[in-house]
Every structure is written in structure tokens, then in C-alpha cells.
GROMACS .gro file of C-alpha atoms in nm:
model
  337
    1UNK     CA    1  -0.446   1.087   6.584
    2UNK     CA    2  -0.178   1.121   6.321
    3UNK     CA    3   0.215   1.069   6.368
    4UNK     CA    4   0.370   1.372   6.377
    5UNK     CA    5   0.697   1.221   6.436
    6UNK     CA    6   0.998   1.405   6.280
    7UNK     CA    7   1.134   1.159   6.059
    8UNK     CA    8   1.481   0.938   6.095
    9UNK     CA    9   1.747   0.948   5.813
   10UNK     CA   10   1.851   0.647   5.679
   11UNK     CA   11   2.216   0.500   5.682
   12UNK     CA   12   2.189   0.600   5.302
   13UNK     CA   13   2.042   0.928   5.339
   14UNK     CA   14   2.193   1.173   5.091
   15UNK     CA   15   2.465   1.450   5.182
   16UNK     CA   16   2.603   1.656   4.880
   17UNK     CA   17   2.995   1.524   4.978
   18UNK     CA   18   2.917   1.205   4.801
   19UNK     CA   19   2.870   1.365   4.480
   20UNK     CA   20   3.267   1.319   4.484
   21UNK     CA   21   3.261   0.989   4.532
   22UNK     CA   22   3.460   0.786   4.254
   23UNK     CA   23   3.241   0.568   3.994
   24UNK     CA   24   3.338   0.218   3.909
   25UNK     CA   25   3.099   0.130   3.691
   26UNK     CA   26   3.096   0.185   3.314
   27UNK     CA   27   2.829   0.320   3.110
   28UNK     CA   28   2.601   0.109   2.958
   29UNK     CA   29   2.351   0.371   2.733
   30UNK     CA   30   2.207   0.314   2.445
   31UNK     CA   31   2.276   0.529   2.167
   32UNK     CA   32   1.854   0.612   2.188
   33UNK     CA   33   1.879   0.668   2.562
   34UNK     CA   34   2.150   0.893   2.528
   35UNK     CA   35   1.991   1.133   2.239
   36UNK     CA   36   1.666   1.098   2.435
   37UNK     CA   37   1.695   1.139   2.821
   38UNK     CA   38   2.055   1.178   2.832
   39UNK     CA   39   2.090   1.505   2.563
   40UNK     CA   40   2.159   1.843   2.654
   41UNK     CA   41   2.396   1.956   2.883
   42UNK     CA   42   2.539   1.819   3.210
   43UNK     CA   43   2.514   2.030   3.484
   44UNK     CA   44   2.753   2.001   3.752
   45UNK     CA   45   2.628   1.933   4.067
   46UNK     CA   46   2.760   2.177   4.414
   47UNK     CA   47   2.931   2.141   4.694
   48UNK     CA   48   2.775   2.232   4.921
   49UNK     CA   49   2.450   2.308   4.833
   50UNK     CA   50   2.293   2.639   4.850
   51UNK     CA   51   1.940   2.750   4.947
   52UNK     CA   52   1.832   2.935   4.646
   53UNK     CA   53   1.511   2.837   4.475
   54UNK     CA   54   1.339   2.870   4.137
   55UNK     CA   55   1.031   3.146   4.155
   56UNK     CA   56   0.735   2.966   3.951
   57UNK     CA   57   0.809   2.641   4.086
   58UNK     CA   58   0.975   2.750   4.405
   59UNK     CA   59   0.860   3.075   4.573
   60UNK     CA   60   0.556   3.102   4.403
   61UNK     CA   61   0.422   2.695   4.425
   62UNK     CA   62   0.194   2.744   4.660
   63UNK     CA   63   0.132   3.102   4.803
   64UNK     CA   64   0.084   3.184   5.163
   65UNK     CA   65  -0.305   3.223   5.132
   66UNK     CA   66  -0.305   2.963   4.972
   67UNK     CA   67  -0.106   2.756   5.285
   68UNK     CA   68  -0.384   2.968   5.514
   69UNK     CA   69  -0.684   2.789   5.341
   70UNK     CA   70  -0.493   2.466   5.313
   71UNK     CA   71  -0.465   2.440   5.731
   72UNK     CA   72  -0.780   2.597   5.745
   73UNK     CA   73  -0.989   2.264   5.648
   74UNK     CA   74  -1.078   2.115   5.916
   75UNK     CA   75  -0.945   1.752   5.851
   76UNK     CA   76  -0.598   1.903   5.790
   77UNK     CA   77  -0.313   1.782   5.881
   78UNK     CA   78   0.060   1.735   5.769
   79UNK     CA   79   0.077   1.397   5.722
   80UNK     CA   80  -0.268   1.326   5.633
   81UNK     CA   81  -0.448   0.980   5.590
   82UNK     CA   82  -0.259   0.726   5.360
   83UNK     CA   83  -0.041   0.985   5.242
   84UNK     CA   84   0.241   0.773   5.205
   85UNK     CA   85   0.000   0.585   4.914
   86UNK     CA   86  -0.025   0.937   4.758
   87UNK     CA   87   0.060   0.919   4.355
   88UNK     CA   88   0.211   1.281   4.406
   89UNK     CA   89   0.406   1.443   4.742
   90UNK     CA   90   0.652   1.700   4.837
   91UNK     CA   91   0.699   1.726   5.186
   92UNK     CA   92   1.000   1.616   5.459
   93UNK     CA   93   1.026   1.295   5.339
   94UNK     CA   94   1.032   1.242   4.962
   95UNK     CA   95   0.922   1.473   4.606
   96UNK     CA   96   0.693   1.255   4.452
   97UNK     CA   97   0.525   1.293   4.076
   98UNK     CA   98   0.256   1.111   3.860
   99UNK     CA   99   0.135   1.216   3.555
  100UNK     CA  100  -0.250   1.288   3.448
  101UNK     CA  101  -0.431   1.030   3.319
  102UNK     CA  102  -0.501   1.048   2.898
  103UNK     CA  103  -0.850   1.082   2.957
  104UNK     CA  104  -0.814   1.362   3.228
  105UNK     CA  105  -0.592   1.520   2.984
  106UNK     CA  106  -0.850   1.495   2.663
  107UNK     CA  107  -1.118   1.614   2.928
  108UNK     CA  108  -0.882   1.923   3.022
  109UNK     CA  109  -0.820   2.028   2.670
  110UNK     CA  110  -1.228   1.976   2.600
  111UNK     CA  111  -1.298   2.223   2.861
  112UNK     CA  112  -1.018   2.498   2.745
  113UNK     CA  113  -1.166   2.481   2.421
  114UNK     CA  114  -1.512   2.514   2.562
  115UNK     CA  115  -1.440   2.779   2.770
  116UNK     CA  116  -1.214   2.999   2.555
  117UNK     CA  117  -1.433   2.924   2.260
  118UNK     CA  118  -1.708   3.020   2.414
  119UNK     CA  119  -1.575   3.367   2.527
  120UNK     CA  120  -1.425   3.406   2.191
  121UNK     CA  121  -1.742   3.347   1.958
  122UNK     CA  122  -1.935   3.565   2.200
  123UNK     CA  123  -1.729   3.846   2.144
  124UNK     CA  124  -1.654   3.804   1.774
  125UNK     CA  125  -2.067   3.793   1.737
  126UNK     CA  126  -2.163   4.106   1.921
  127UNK     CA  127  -1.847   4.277   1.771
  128UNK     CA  128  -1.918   4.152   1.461
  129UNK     CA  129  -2.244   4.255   1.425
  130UNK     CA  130  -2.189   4.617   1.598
  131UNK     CA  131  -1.892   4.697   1.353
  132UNK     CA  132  -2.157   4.584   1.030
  133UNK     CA  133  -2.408   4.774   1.194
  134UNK     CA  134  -2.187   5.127   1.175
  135UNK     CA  135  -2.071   5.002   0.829
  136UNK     CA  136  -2.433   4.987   0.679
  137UNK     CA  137  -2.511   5.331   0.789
  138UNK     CA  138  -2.255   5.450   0.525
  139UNK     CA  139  -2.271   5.201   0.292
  140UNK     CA  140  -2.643   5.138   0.120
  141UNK     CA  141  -2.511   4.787  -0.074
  142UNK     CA  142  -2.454   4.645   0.310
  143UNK     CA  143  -2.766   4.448   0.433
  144UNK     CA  144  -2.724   4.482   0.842
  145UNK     CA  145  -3.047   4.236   0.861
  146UNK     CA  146  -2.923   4.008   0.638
  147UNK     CA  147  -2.548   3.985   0.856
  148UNK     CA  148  -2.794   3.990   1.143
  149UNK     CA  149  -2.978   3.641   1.065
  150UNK     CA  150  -2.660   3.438   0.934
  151UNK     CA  151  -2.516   3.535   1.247
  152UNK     CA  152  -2.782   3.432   1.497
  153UNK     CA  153  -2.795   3.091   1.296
  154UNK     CA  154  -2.437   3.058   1.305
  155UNK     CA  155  -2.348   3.130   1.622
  156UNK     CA  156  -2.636   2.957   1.760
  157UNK     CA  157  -2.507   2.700   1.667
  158UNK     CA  158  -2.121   2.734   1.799
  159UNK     CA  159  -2.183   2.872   2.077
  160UNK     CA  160  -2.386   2.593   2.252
  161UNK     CA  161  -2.156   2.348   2.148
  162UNK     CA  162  -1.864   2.542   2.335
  163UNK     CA  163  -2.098   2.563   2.615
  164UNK     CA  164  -2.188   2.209   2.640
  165UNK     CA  165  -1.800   2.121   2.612
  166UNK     CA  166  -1.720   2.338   2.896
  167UNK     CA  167  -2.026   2.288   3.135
  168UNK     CA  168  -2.024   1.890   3.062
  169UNK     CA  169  -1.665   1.883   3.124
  170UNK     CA  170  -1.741   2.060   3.478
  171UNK     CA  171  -2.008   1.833   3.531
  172UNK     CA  172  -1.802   1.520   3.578
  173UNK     CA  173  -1.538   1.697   3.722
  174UNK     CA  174  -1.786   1.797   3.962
  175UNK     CA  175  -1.923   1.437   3.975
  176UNK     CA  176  -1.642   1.211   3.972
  177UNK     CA  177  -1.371   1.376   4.176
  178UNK     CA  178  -1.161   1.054   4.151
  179UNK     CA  179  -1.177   1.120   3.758
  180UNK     CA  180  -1.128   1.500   3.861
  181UNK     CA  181  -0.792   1.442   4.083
  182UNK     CA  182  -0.659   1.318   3.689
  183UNK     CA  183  -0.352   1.149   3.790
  184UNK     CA  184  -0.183   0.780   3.746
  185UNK     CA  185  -0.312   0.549   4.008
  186UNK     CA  186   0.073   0.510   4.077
  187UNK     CA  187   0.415   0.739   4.078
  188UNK     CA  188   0.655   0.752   3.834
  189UNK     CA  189   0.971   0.856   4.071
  190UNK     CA  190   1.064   0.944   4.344
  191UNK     CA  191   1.372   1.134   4.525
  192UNK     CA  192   1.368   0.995   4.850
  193UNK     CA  193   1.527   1.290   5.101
  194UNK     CA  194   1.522   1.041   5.378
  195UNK     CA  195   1.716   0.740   5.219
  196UNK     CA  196   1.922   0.911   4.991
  197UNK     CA  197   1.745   0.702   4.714
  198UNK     CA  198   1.587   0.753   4.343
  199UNK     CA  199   1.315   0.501   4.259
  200UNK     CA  200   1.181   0.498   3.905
  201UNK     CA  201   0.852   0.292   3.873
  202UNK     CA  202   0.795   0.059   3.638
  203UNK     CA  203   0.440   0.165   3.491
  204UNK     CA  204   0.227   0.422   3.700
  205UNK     CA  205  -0.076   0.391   3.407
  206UNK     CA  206  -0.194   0.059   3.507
  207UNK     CA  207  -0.313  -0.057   3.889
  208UNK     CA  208  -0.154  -0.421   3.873
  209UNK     CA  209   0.182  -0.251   3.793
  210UNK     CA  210   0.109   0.086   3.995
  211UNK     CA  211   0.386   0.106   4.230
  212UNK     CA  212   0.637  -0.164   4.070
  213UNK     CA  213   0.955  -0.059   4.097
  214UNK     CA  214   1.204  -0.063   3.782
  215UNK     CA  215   1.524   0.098   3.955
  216UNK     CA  216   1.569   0.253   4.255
  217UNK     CA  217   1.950   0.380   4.302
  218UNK     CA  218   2.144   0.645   4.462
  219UNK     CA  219   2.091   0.975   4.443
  220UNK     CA  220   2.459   1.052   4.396
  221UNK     CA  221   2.483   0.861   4.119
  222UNK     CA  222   2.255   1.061   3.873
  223UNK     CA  223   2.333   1.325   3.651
  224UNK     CA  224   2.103   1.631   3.581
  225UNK     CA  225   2.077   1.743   3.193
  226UNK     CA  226   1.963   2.042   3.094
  227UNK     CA  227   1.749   2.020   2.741
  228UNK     CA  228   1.623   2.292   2.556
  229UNK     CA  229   1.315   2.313   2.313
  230UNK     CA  230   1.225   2.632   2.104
  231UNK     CA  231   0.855   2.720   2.163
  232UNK     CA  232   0.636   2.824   1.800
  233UNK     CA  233   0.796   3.156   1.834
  234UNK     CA  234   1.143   3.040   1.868
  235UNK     CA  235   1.208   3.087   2.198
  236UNK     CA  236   1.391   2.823   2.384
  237UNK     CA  237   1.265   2.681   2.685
  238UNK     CA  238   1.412   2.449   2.917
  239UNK     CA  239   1.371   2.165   3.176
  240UNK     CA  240   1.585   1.882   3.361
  241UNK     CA  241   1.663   1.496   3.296
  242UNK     CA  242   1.833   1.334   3.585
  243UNK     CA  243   1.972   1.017   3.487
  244UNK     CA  244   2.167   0.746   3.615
  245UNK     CA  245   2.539   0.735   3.492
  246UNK     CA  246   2.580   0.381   3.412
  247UNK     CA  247   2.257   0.201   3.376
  248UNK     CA  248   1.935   0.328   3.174
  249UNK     CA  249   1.794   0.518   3.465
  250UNK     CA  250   1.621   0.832   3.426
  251UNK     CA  251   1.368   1.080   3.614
  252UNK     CA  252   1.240   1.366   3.380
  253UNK     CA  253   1.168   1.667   3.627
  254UNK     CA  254   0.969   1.834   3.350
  255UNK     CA  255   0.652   1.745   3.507
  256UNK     CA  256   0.725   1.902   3.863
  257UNK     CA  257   0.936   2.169   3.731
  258UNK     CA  258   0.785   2.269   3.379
  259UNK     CA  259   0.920   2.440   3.081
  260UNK     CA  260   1.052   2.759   3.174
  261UNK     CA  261   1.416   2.973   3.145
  262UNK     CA  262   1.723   2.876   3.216
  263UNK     CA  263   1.788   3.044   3.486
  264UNK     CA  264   1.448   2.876   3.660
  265UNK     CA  265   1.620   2.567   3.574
  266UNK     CA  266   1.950   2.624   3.743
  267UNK     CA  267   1.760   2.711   4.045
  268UNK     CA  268   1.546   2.425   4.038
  269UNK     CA  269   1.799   2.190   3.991
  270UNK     CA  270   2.006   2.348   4.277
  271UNK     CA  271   1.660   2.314   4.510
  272UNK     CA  272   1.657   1.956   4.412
  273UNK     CA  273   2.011   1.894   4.546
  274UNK     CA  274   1.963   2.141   4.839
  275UNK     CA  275   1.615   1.932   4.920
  276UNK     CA  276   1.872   1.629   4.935
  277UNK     CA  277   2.127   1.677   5.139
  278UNK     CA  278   2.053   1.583   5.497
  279UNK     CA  279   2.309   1.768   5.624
  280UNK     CA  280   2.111   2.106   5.559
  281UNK     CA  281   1.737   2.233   5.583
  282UNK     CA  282   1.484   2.176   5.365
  283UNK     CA  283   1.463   2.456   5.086
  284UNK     CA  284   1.269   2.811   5.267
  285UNK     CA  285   0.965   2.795   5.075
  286UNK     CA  286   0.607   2.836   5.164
  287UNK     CA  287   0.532   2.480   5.047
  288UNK     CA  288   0.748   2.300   5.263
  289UNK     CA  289   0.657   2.511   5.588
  290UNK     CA  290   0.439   2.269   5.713
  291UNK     CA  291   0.677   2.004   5.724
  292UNK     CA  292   1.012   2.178   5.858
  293UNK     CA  293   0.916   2.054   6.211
  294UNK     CA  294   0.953   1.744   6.058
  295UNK     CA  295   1.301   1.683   5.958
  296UNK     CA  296   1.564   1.702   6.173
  297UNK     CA  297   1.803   1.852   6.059
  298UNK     CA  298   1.559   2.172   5.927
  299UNK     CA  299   1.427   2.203   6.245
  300UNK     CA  300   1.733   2.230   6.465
  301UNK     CA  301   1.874   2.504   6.204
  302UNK     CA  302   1.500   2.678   6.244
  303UNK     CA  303   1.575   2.681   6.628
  304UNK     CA  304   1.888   2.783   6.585
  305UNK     CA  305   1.876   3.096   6.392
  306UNK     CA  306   1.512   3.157   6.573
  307UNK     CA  307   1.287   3.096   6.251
  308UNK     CA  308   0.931   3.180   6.296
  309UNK     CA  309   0.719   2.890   6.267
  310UNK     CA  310   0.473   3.060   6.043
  311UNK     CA  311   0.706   3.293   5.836
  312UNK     CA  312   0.521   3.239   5.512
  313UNK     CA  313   0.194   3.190   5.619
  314UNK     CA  314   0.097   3.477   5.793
  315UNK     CA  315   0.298   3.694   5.521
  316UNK     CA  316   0.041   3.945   5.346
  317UNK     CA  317   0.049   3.951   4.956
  318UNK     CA  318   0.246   4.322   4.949
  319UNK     CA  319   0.549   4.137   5.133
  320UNK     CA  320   0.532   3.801   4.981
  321UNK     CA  321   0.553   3.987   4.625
  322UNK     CA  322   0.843   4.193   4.774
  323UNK     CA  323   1.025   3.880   4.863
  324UNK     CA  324   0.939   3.748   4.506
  325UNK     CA  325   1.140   4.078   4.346
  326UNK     CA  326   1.459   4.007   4.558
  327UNK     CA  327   1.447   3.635   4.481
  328UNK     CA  328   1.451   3.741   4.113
  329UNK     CA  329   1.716   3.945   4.178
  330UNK     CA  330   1.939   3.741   4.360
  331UNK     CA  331   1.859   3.456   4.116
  332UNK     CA  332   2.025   3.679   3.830
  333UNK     CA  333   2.343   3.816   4.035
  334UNK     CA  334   2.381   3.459   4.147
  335UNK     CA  335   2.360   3.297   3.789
  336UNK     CA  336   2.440   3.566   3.526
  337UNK     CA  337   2.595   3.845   3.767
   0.00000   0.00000   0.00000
């Protein structure tokens, strides 16, 4: 039967006071660590923390029918088996992130291609041949037949190749579902909400050096940079770098977070100190329902204030996207009001 055993905070576990704390230590980055990891700008972190989350990567991470055919398998559980050897997590305990494999990631792009190519040379042959179908009727020097047969040898051609790219990719998905779950056998970080700790593995791509760890430090002692990147169209786009003020320590949040606005980035990096500090509840999002029972100090505030145990999963989809619209809105009085 598994442990459902709210979990005990360690003597190091994380409150957001100790973001005050004085620093001894100097700094001791490189000139490439800082223009890499350490660029952009340093946000300050809050005390206290407040309970406002991103949308994409908060409100809207997992959605509450999603949570309803989650618990509705019928080996679920919480803390399933050997979930503390799971590459990613984000529950009570700790936010946890790997990265896909290369090959999952060549695979992935092979089946967009497939798929969107397919779709795409589909509809440029029918509407290709339709449009200099209508265009022959009015102009004798077009030869509709002629159109006609390049096209069927052309696209007979394309289209099966797009076809086999998508359904082979599918096909060992389908398979091999260890190739299919595409990550790292190992983490690369991890923000430990119970100790209070960062740990930043060593090298997550190989088994024999899986779960090394290269640093594992305070979570106090890490500062969050905000970087920016214009997309093709010149639209900047965001996401965080936490990194450790004196040694060359660093956890890039892009991969949990994404690339998204500013203001998404604010909020997430406010959820990441809110998730930390012991001293409140874990962030209200549908994600972390399951586990407020969990952690102390989340589930004396739920009895507290009388929190239903289910609030976001037995939400319907017209009040979960109201929810969604004041979240947005509080999210841009808080940040830009």
C-alpha cells in the first residue's frame, strides 16, 4: 500500500526571511558564465511570498479533466511506485526536470514534419488542381490533363513519404514507450521544497552519471535572471536562470517554464519562491491538488480557511476558464497596474 505520509521539513527547509540573510562569500564567475547563465536582469526576490501563479505554466498545466482522468486509472496514486527515481516531478516534495533525449527530439520533429506535411501537400494538390481546373475553362493554352498527371506523379510521391514519417514515427512511439516517455534517464535539478535545497546534476544524458550530483546548495542563495530572446518576428520572449551568487551554479527554468511574456515570467518566478517557502501553502493550482494533503503546512492552511479537497477537480470547463480570465487580470493589475 503506498505511504501517504505528509512529509517532514527539514532543519534546512526554505522560508522566504532568509532571502535577507547577509552573503560572505565572493563571487567567483567566469566572464562566460556570467554572459551565459548569469545575463539579463536580476529579479528581486519577495518578502513574503505571494500566491499568484503564471497561466500557461500555472493555471493551465494540467486542467481539471485532465486531474479527473489522471485519478481515474486505476493504479493511481499520489505517490506512485518509485516515484522518488522519477527523471521529472512536481508535487509536495520537490520540482523536478529532465530534458528529452536527442533522439526523442529528432523523432518528434520527424513526426511534425510528417504530419503537417502531409496535411499540407494534400491540400495544396486538390487545391491545386481545382483552381487549374477553373483556369482551363477560360484559358484554351492551359492543359488541365497535363497539370493533372505531373501532379499525381508528384505528389505521389511526397505524400507517402510524409506519411511514412508520421505513421513510422507513431509506430515506435507506440512500440517502445520507454523510447516514447523521451526523457534523460536522470534529472538535471532540482528545488527541493522540503530541504530548502537546489541540486544541479552532474550529467542526466548518460546512466553511469544519471543522478551524480555537481552542486547542491541553498535555495536562498540563488539569484533568478530574467533573459530575453526576440522570436523571427521580433518579438521578445522570455524565461528564468537561477543561479548561485558565488560559485558557477545554475538551474535554467526554461524547460519547466518555457518561453513566454514577461509578465508569465514574473509570475512564474514568484510561484517558484511561493512553492519554497515552508512557511506558506503550496501554490493553488490544479496540479498540485493531489498533493496539498501532503505538506504540512498547505494542509493546515486548507483546514483552516475550509478548502475543498477537490476544488479544481470537480470544476467544469465554463468555471475553470472563468477563473483563467481573473487570473489574467489580476496578473496585469498586480505587475503592470
Amino acid at each position: 500500500m503506498t505511504d501517504l505520509t505528509p512529509i517532514t521539513y527539514a532543519d534546512t527547509a526554505h522560508t522566504s526571511e532568509k532571502f535577507l540573510w547577509p552573503r560572505s562569500e565572493s563571487c567567483h564567475h567566469g566572464k562566460r558564465f556570467r554572459l551565459s547563465a548569469a545575463s539579463g536582469q536580476r529579479l528581486a526576490p519577495r518578502y513574503p511570498t505571494i500566491n499568484i501563479p503564471p497561466v500557461a505554466k500555472g493555471l493551465e498545466l494540467i486542467v481539471p479533466n485532465r486531474l479527473r482522468i489522471i485519478e481515474s486509472q486505476p493504479d493511481f496514486s499520489p505517490r506512485p511506485k518509485g516515484y522518488q527515481q522519477y527523471p521529472i516531478r512536481m508535487d509536495e516534495e520537490c520540482l523536478r526536470y529532465s530534458s528529452q533525449t536527442k533522439l526523442d527530439f529528432i523523432a518528434g520533429i520527424i513526426r511534425a514534419f510528417g504530419m503537417v506535411g502531409f496535411f499540407f501537400f494534400l491540400f495544396v494538390a486538390i487545391a491545386g488542381n481545382i483552381i487549374i481546373f477553373f483556369t482551363s475553362l477560360s484559358n484554351p493554352d492551359i492543359e488541365f490533363m497535363d497539370f493533372f498527371i505531373w501532379s499525381i506523379k508528384f505528389f505521389s510521391i511526397l505524400l507517402p513519404i510524409c506519411l511514412t514519417a508520421w505513421g513510422g514515427t507513431n509506430l515506435i512511439y507506440r512500440s517502445f514507450p520507454n523510447f516514447a516517455a523521451g526523457f534523460q534517464p536522470g534529472p538535471m535539478w532540482e528545488l527541493n521544497r522540503r530541504t530548502g535545497m537546489v541540486t544541479v546534476f552532474a550529467n542526466s544524458a548518460k546512466k553511469s552519471t544519471a543522478w551524480k550530483v555537481a552542486y547542491e546548495l541553498p535555495f536562498h542563495e540563488f539569484d533568478c535572471y530574467i533573459q530575453s530572446s526576440p522570436t523571427p518576428q521580433g518579438i521578445a520572449q522570455y524565461n528564468l536562470s537561477l543561479v548561485h551568487y558565488s560559485v558557477e551554479a545554475h538551474v535554467a527554468l526554461v524547460g519547466m517554464f518555457g518561453v513566454t511574456s514577461r509578465m508569465e515570467q514574473l509570475a512564474a518566478w514568484d510561484m517558484v519562491q511561493h512553492y519554497m517557502d515552508t512557511s506558506q501553502p503550496l501554490p493553488d493550482i490544479p496540479v498540485f491538488e493531489m498533493y496539498r494533503s501532503l505538506d504540512p503546512t498547505t494542509a493546515q492552511a486548507d483546514k483552516e480557511i475550509g478548502r475543498p479537497p477537490r476544488f479544481w477537480r470537480d470544476m467544469d470547463d465554463t468555471t475553470f476558464n472563468q477563473k483563467i480570465t481573473e487570473l489574467q487580470d489580476r496578473l496585469s493589475a498586480f505587475y503592470y497596474g
